[in-house]
Amino acid sequence: MLDLNYEPSVLVEDITQLTEEEWLRERTKGIGGSDVAAVLGISPWKTRRELFYEKTGVQPMQPDESNWVAKEVGHRLEELVAEIYRRKTGYTVYPIRKIFQHPLYPFMIADVDYFVQKPNGKRGVLECKTSSFMAKDRWADDGIPRHYEVQGKHYLSVTNLDFCAFACLFGNSEGDFLMREIDRDLEEEMTILELAHFWQDFVAANVEPPYTESGDLVLESIRRYQGKADPSLPQITLSSADALRLEQCLKLREEKQALDKRGRELEKEIKGVYAPIVDRMGQACAAICTDGKTEYRVTYKPTSKTSIKKDELERLRLDHPDIHDQYATTSESRSFAVKKLETA
């Protein structure tokens, strides 16, 4: 049973006095709210291994700057999101620029966006979010994205408060704004044990946690922390245990190839079925059809794409290197291939 008779400790008295570097250093002293999803293996952006590297001071060889604009927008609009929430609810909203620490579990820390007080005296935290319309369905049916939900529950555990409110802005008007709220869940706070396991068995012991996340997330993590390929390095000898993974990889690729082949066959059949309809439409881009019971609306819209052929791109590089270099970007990708050779 959790002991609820406590006040949060203060790790940093005033974060506004910290430089960016100092603030990041303070965050390595514990698990913050935005770290919890990674610890639990449900973060859309970060693996447990990456979080371990951050807490132990290992720097990536290729920093991720792909979503820096979204992060900056979210940071700059925090105050606006909080103000919209205040106006819509009438609640008292205020910041406390400290880093709090759980007095019973010091590896749990919290740098909270804003605090909220309701007229009935209940106090909670406010998490301010920004997102695109494409992600709005993640909040459907009064839901909250799971990685945000565990973040809010972490803050409630550290601060020992009653509720966590979420406010998310999707556009540039009040109509593009939604609010959610959760009460404290003492049963789920037993995830503290999982956080303790991560902190004690990996961070404190300086032992890398295994990768358990999706392949795409893991491969991106490896790319960032291991750096670019080096063809000059000698061939690596894998262990016999890796043969099981390679065999599984070959089997899955065979299944994928069979599905891809069937997909291409079906695509040809589909085109053969709708080709007469396209013929009747001529240059029209839309059509309507009804059989008395059902109405079908058809579109056959044109799309255009501008590209430069490879040989033309090479001519541009030779004839106008200054223009080519100004607009060309180079990125590295690696393909994984396995060839099975039977041995005697």
GROMACS .gro file of C-alpha atoms in nm:
model
  344
    1MET     CA    1   0.000   0.000   0.000
    2LEU     CA    2   0.130   0.343  -0.093
    3ASP     CA    3   0.194   0.597   0.181
    4LEU     CA    4   0.001   0.916   0.094
    5ASN     CA    5   0.118   1.122   0.390
    6TYR     CA    6   0.390   1.323   0.218
    7GLU     CA    7   0.480   1.650   0.052
    8PRO     CA    8   0.704   1.651  -0.256
    9SER     CA    9   1.068   1.739  -0.207
   10VAL     CA   10   1.231   2.006  -0.422
   11LEU     CA   11   1.528   1.904  -0.633
   12VAL     CA   12   1.571   2.244  -0.805
   13GLU     CA   13   1.431   2.558  -0.644
   14ASP     CA   14   1.403   2.773  -0.958
   15ILE     CA   15   1.452   2.625  -1.306
   16THR     CA   16   1.434   2.970  -1.465
   17GLN     CA   17   1.784   3.031  -1.328
   18LEU     CA   18   1.925   2.726  -1.505
   19THR     CA   19   2.091   2.721  -1.844
   20GLU     CA   20   1.969   2.462  -2.095
   21GLU     CA   21   2.274   2.251  -2.019
   22GLU     CA   22   2.217   2.273  -1.642
   23TRP     CA   23   1.849   2.185  -1.680
   24LEU     CA   24   1.934   1.876  -1.886
   25ARG     CA   25   2.192   1.774  -1.626
   26GLU     CA   26   1.932   1.797  -1.349
   27ARG     CA   27   1.699   1.574  -1.550
   28THR     CA   28   1.958   1.296  -1.545
   29LYS     CA   29   1.907   1.267  -1.168
   30GLY     CA   30   1.579   1.082  -1.200
   31ILE     CA   31   1.289   0.967  -1.416
   32GLY     CA   32   1.064   1.252  -1.525
   33GLY     CA   33   0.707   1.241  -1.648
   34SER     CA   34   0.804   1.246  -2.014
   35ASP     CA   35   1.039   0.950  -1.949
   36VAL     CA   36   0.776   0.713  -1.811
   37ALA     CA   37   0.638   0.598  -2.148
   38ALA     CA   38   0.987   0.499  -2.261
   39VAL     CA   39   1.046   0.301  -1.940
   40LEU     CA   40   0.718   0.116  -1.995
   41GLY     CA   41   0.799   0.052  -2.362
   42ILE     CA   42   0.504   0.253  -2.500
   43SER     CA   43   0.676   0.571  -2.618
   44PRO     CA   44   0.618   0.656  -2.987
   45TRP     CA   45   0.951   0.838  -2.998
   46LYS     CA   46   1.208   0.681  -2.767
   47THR     CA   47   1.341   0.340  -2.666
   48ARG     CA   48   1.443   0.241  -2.314
   49ARG     CA   49   1.800   0.214  -2.440
   50GLU     CA   50   1.792   0.579  -2.555
   51LEU     CA   51   1.652   0.688  -2.219
   52PHE     CA   52   1.932   0.495  -2.047
   53TYR     CA   53   2.188   0.677  -2.264
   54GLU     CA   54   2.034   1.013  -2.175
   55LYS     CA   55   2.046   0.940  -1.803
   56THR     CA   56   2.406   0.813  -1.816
   57GLY     CA   57   2.542   1.093  -2.034
   58VAL     CA   58   2.598   0.898  -2.358
   59GLN     CA   59   2.563   1.137  -2.651
   60PRO     CA   60   2.417   1.029  -2.988
   61MET     CA   61   2.657   1.030  -3.283
   62GLN     CA   62   2.376   1.163  -3.503
   63PRO     CA   63   2.141   1.395  -3.310
   64ASP     CA   64   1.776   1.373  -3.409
   65GLU     CA   65   1.659   1.708  -3.547
   66SER     CA   66   1.370   1.573  -3.753
   67ASN     CA   67   1.096   1.705  -3.523
   68TRP     CA   68   1.267   2.007  -3.369
   69VAL     CA   69   1.001   2.242  -3.508
   70ALA     CA   70   0.716   2.047  -3.342
   71LYS     CA   71   0.904   2.049  -3.011
   72GLU     CA   72   0.970   2.422  -3.035
   73VAL     CA   73   0.607   2.496  -3.123
   74GLY     CA   74   0.492   2.292  -2.824
   75HIS     CA   75   0.729   2.475  -2.592
   76ARG     CA   76   0.639   2.824  -2.716
   77LEU     CA   77   0.263   2.764  -2.705
   78GLU     CA   78   0.250   2.619  -2.352
   79GLU     CA   79   0.150   2.955  -2.206
   80LEU     CA   80  -0.123   3.004  -2.469
   81VAL     CA   81  -0.266   2.656  -2.411
   82ALA     CA   82  -0.273   2.722  -2.036
   83GLU     CA   83  -0.452   3.054  -2.092
   84ILE     CA   84  -0.718   2.895  -2.314
   85TYR     CA   85  -0.774   2.628  -2.048
   86ARG     CA   86  -0.807   2.896  -1.778
   87ARG     CA   87  -1.064   3.091  -1.980
   88LYS     CA   88  -1.272   2.784  -2.062
   89THR     CA   89  -1.278   2.644  -1.708
   90GLY     CA   90  -1.247   2.950  -1.487
   91TYR     CA   91  -1.001   2.758  -1.270
   92THR     CA   92  -0.692   2.914  -1.118
   93VAL     CA   93  -0.389   2.818  -1.330
   94TYR     CA   94  -0.036   2.898  -1.217
   95PRO     CA   95   0.322   2.783  -1.275
   96ILE     CA   96   0.571   2.671  -1.012
   97ARG     CA   97   0.910   2.667  -1.177
   98LYS     CA   98   1.069   2.397  -0.964
   99ILE     CA   99   1.178   2.039  -1.022
  100PHE     CA  100   0.998   1.826  -0.765
  101GLN     CA  101   1.116   1.492  -0.628
  102HIS     CA  102   0.921   1.208  -0.470
  103PRO     CA  103   1.034   1.196  -0.105
  104LEU     CA  104   0.984   0.818  -0.083
  105TYR     CA  105   1.115   0.729  -0.429
  106PRO     CA  106   1.385   0.988  -0.507
  107PHE     CA  107   1.443   0.852  -0.858
  108MET     CA  108   1.100   1.000  -0.949
  109ILE     CA  109   1.115   1.368  -1.045
  110ALA     CA  110   0.865   1.610  -1.200
  111ASP     CA  111   0.901   1.932  -1.398
  112VAL     CA  112   0.532   2.026  -1.426
  113ASP     CA  113   0.391   2.266  -1.689
  114TYR     CA  114   0.125   2.429  -1.470
  115PHE     CA  115  -0.076   2.367  -1.155
  116VAL     CA  116  -0.455   2.402  -1.124
  117GLN     CA  117  -0.685   2.480  -0.835
  118LYS     CA  118  -1.061   2.432  -0.860
  119PRO     CA  119  -1.319   2.635  -0.665
  120ASN     CA  120  -1.381   2.332  -0.441
  121GLY     CA  121  -1.017   2.345  -0.329
  122LYS     CA  122  -0.895   2.041  -0.523
  123ARG     CA  123  -0.547   2.085  -0.669
  124GLY     CA  124  -0.396   1.917  -0.969
  125VAL     CA  125  -0.149   1.954  -1.253
  126LEU     CA  126  -0.208   2.076  -1.608
  127GLU     CA  127  -0.030   1.923  -1.904
  128CYS     CA  128  -0.025   2.152  -2.209
  129LYS     CA  129  -0.001   1.980  -2.548
  130THR     CA  130  -0.002   2.085  -2.913
  131SER     CA  131  -0.059   1.852  -3.204
  132SER     CA  132  -0.170   1.829  -3.566
  133PHE     CA  133  -0.520   1.743  -3.685
  134MET     CA  134  -0.387   1.409  -3.809
  135ALA     CA  135  -0.332   1.302  -3.447
  136LYS     CA  136  -0.672   1.417  -3.322
  137ASP     CA  137  -0.824   1.069  -3.345
  138ARG     CA  138  -0.586   0.958  -3.069
  139TRP     CA  139  -0.801   1.167  -2.834
  140ALA     CA  140  -1.132   1.029  -2.966
  141ASP     CA  141  -1.414   0.914  -2.736
  142ASP     CA  142  -1.282   1.124  -2.448
  143GLY     CA  143  -0.958   0.927  -2.461
  144ILE     CA  144  -0.603   1.033  -2.384
  145PRO     CA  145  -0.298   0.895  -2.565
  146ARG     CA  146  -0.154   0.633  -2.333
  147HIS     CA  147   0.198   0.784  -2.329
  148TYR     CA  148   0.049   1.113  -2.205
  149GLU     CA  149  -0.174   0.940  -1.951
  150VAL     CA  150   0.118   0.769  -1.774
  151GLN     CA  151   0.304   1.100  -1.775
  152GLY     CA  152   0.016   1.268  -1.591
  153LYS     CA  153  -0.015   0.986  -1.340
  154HIS     CA  154   0.357   1.009  -1.270
  155TYR     CA  155   0.321   1.379  -1.188
  156LEU     CA  156   0.034   1.307  -0.950
  157SER     CA  157   0.244   1.050  -0.770
  158VAL     CA  158   0.537   1.288  -0.726
  159THR     CA  159   0.329   1.590  -0.625
  160ASN     CA  160   0.065   1.396  -0.425
  161LEU     CA  161  -0.219   1.588  -0.590
  162ASP     CA  162  -0.577   1.492  -0.684
  163PHE     CA  163  -0.610   1.513  -1.063
  164CYS     CA  164  -0.429   1.578  -1.388
  165ALA     CA  165  -0.585   1.792  -1.661
  166PHE     CA  166  -0.475   1.773  -2.024
  167ALA     CA  167  -0.526   2.057  -2.270
  168CYS     CA  168  -0.438   2.013  -2.637
  169LEU     CA  169  -0.442   2.272  -2.918
  170PHE     CA  170  -0.472   2.142  -3.276
  171GLY     CA  171  -0.502   2.467  -3.470
  172ASN     CA  172  -0.533   2.843  -3.436
  173SER     CA  173  -0.882   2.881  -3.284
  174GLU     CA  174  -1.065   2.783  -2.966
  175GLY     CA  175  -1.259   2.530  -3.170
  176ASP     CA  176  -0.933   2.341  -3.226
  177PHE     CA  177  -0.893   2.282  -2.854
  178LEU     CA  178  -0.985   1.991  -2.630
  179MET     CA  179  -0.961   1.912  -2.259
  180ARG     CA  180  -0.942   1.586  -2.069
  181GLU     CA  181  -0.902   1.502  -1.701
  182ILE     CA  182  -0.802   1.199  -1.495
  183ASP     CA  183  -0.815   1.141  -1.122
  184ARG     CA  184  -0.533   0.987  -0.929
  185ASP     CA  185  -0.511   0.609  -0.973
  186LEU     CA  186  -0.331   0.452  -0.678
  187GLU     CA  187  -0.339   0.103  -0.827
  188GLU     CA  188  -0.162   0.212  -1.142
  189GLU     CA  189   0.097   0.396  -0.939
  190MET     CA  190   0.238   0.052  -0.868
  191THR     CA  191   0.418   0.105  -1.200
  192ILE     CA  192   0.659   0.276  -0.962
  193LEU     CA  193   0.803  -0.072  -0.921
  194GLU     CA  194   0.879  -0.083  -1.295
  195LEU     CA  195   1.043   0.259  -1.276
  196ALA     CA  196   1.247   0.143  -0.977
  197HIS     CA  197   1.358  -0.166  -1.169
  198PHE     CA  198   1.472   0.049  -1.465
  199TRP     CA  199   1.653   0.299  -1.244
  200GLN     CA  200   1.824   0.052  -1.012
  201ASP     CA  201   1.900  -0.237  -1.249
  202PHE     CA  202   1.999  -0.033  -1.552
  203VAL     CA  203   2.080   0.334  -1.481
  204ALA     CA  204   2.235   0.298  -1.135
  205ALA     CA  205   2.408  -0.027  -1.234
  206ASN     CA  206   2.519   0.124  -1.569
  207VAL     CA  207   2.382  -0.176  -1.761
  208GLU     CA  208   2.225  -0.121  -2.103
  209PRO     CA  209   1.860  -0.235  -2.112
  210PRO     CA  210   1.762  -0.466  -2.399
  211TYR     CA  211   1.572  -0.334  -2.699
  212THR     CA  212   1.208  -0.444  -2.676
  213GLU     CA  213   1.030  -0.184  -2.892
  214SER     CA  214   0.914  -0.192  -3.255
  215GLY     CA  215   1.175  -0.256  -3.522
  216ASP     CA  216   1.150   0.091  -3.676
  217LEU     CA  217   1.202   0.264  -3.341
  218VAL     CA  218   1.493   0.037  -3.250
  219LEU     CA  219   1.668   0.077  -3.586
  220GLU     CA  220   1.638   0.456  -3.564
  221SER     CA  221   1.784   0.443  -3.212
  222ILE     CA  222   2.075   0.230  -3.333
  223ARG     CA  223   2.137   0.469  -3.625
  224ARG     CA  224   2.152   0.769  -3.396
  225TYR     CA  225   2.383   0.619  -3.134
  226GLN     CA  226   2.610   0.402  -3.348
  227GLY     CA  227   2.657   0.650  -3.630
  228LYS     CA  228   2.710   0.610  -4.003
  229ALA     CA  229   2.826   0.294  -4.170
  230ASP     CA  230   3.202   0.239  -4.208
  231PRO     CA  231   3.280   0.007  -4.503
  232SER     CA  232   3.645  -0.011  -4.397
  233LEU     CA  233   3.564  -0.206  -4.081
  234PRO     CA  234   3.632  -0.584  -4.086
  235GLN     CA  235   3.356  -0.840  -4.114
  236ILE     CA  236   3.174  -0.917  -3.788
  237THR     CA  237   3.130  -1.276  -3.670
  238LEU     CA  238   2.790  -1.327  -3.510
  239SER     CA  239   2.713  -1.586  -3.244
  240SER     CA  240   2.541  -1.916  -3.320
  241ALA     CA  241   2.239  -1.787  -3.126
  242ASP     CA  242   2.191  -1.520  -3.394
  243ALA     CA  243   2.127  -1.798  -3.648
  244LEU     CA  244   1.775  -1.839  -3.503
  245ARG     CA  245   1.699  -1.474  -3.571
  246LEU     CA  246   1.840  -1.494  -3.923
  247GLU     CA  247   1.633  -1.804  -3.997
  248GLN     CA  248   1.322  -1.625  -3.868
  249CYS     CA  249   1.406  -1.323  -4.081
  250LEU     CA  250   1.431  -1.539  -4.396
  251LYS     CA  251   1.101  -1.710  -4.317
  252LEU     CA  252   0.917  -1.381  -4.262
  253ARG     CA  253   1.058  -1.236  -4.583
  254GLU     CA  254   0.936  -1.539  -4.777
  255GLU     CA  255   0.588  -1.484  -4.632
  256LYS     CA  256   0.605  -1.114  -4.721
  257GLN     CA  257   0.712  -1.188  -5.078
  258ALA     CA  258   0.416  -1.425  -5.120
  259LEU     CA  259   0.178  -1.160  -4.984
  260ASP     CA  260   0.333  -0.889  -5.202
  261LYS     CA  261   0.292  -1.111  -5.509
  262ARG     CA  262  -0.073  -1.172  -5.426
  263GLY     CA  263  -0.118  -0.800  -5.362
  264ARG     CA  264   0.018  -0.716  -5.708
  265GLU     CA  265  -0.212  -0.977  -5.865
  266LEU     CA  266  -0.514  -0.831  -5.685
  267GLU     CA  267  -0.418  -0.479  -5.792
  268LYS     CA  268  -0.419  -0.591  -6.155
  269GLU     CA  269  -0.761  -0.752  -6.108
  270ILE     CA  270  -0.898  -0.437  -5.945
  271LYS     CA  271  -0.776  -0.220  -6.233
  272GLY     CA  272  -0.931  -0.460  -6.482
  273VAL     CA  273  -1.267  -0.431  -6.303
  274TYR     CA  274  -1.278  -0.050  -6.292
  275ALA     CA  275  -1.118   0.015  -6.633
  276PRO     CA  276  -1.457   0.013  -6.818
  277ILE     CA  277  -1.587   0.270  -6.568
  278VAL     CA  278  -1.287   0.495  -6.634
  279ASP     CA  279  -1.355   0.454  -7.005
  280ARG     CA  280  -1.712   0.578  -6.959
  281MET     CA  281  -1.597   0.870  -6.745
  282GLY     CA  282  -1.362   0.998  -7.014
  283GLN     CA  283  -1.201   1.324  -6.899
  284ALA     CA  284  -1.444   1.365  -6.609
  285CYS     CA  285  -1.297   1.340  -6.260
  286ALA     CA  286  -1.613   1.242  -6.071
  287ALA     CA  287  -1.915   1.020  -6.125
  288ILE     CA  288  -2.224   0.897  -5.940
  289CYS     CA  289  -2.401   0.565  -5.965
  290THR     CA  290  -2.712   0.422  -5.801
  291ASP     CA  291  -2.885   0.086  -5.827
  292GLY     CA  292  -3.197   0.204  -5.651
  293LYS     CA  293  -3.075   0.098  -5.308
  294THR     CA  294  -2.716   0.216  -5.285
  295GLU     CA  295  -2.545   0.526  -5.414
  296TYR     CA  296  -2.180   0.516  -5.520
  297ARG     CA  297  -1.965   0.826  -5.559
  298VAL     CA  298  -1.658   0.780  -5.777
  299THR     CA  299  -1.356   1.005  -5.824
  300TYR     CA  300  -1.073   0.966  -6.071
  301LYS     CA  301  -0.860   1.269  -5.996
  302PRO     CA  302  -0.527   1.355  -6.158
  303THR     CA  303  -0.209   1.395  -5.955
  304SER     CA  304   0.117   1.548  -6.069
  305LYS     CA  305   0.471   1.510  -5.944
  306THR     CA  306   0.779   1.705  -6.041
  307SER     CA  307   1.109   1.521  -6.032
  308ILE     CA  308   1.453   1.527  -6.189
  309LYS     CA  309   1.581   1.215  -6.358
  310LYS     CA  310   1.907   1.070  -6.232
  311ASP     CA  311   2.104   1.153  -6.548
  312GLU     CA  312   1.963   1.506  -6.552
  313LEU     CA  313   2.055   1.548  -6.186
  314GLU     CA  314   2.412   1.449  -6.269
  315ARG     CA  315   2.420   1.707  -6.551
  316LEU     CA  316   2.300   1.970  -6.305
  317ARG     CA  317   2.581   1.875  -6.064
  318LEU     CA  318   2.843   1.903  -6.340
  319ASP     CA  319   2.710   2.216  -6.514
  320HIS     CA  320   2.590   2.409  -6.209
  321PRO     CA  321   2.759   2.268  -5.897
  322ASP     CA  322   2.676   2.577  -5.690
  323ILE     CA  323   2.302   2.537  -5.752
  324HIS     CA  324   2.319   2.160  -5.703
  325ASP     CA  325   2.502   2.189  -5.371
  326GLN     CA  326   2.265   2.460  -5.248
  327TYR     CA  327   1.955   2.242  -5.277
  328ALA     CA  328   2.082   1.885  -5.263
  329THR     CA  329   2.071   1.693  -4.938
  330THR     CA  330   2.245   1.367  -4.860
  331SER     CA  331   2.105   1.109  -4.622
  332GLU     CA  332   2.218   0.760  -4.539
  333SER     CA  333   2.003   0.448  -4.529
  334ARG     CA  334   2.110   0.089  -4.489
  335SER     CA  335   1.945  -0.229  -4.616
  336PHE     CA  336   1.962  -0.561  -4.433
  337ALA     CA  337   2.013  -0.874  -4.647
  338VAL     CA  338   2.056  -1.240  -4.555
  339LYS     CA  339   2.177  -1.515  -4.786
  340LYS     CA  340   2.158  -1.873  -4.667
  341LEU     CA  341   2.453  -2.095  -4.756
  342GLU     CA  342   2.435  -2.460  -4.662
  343THR     CA  343   2.753  -2.594  -4.502
  344ALA     CA  344   2.876  -2.952  -4.497
   0.00000   0.00000   0.00000
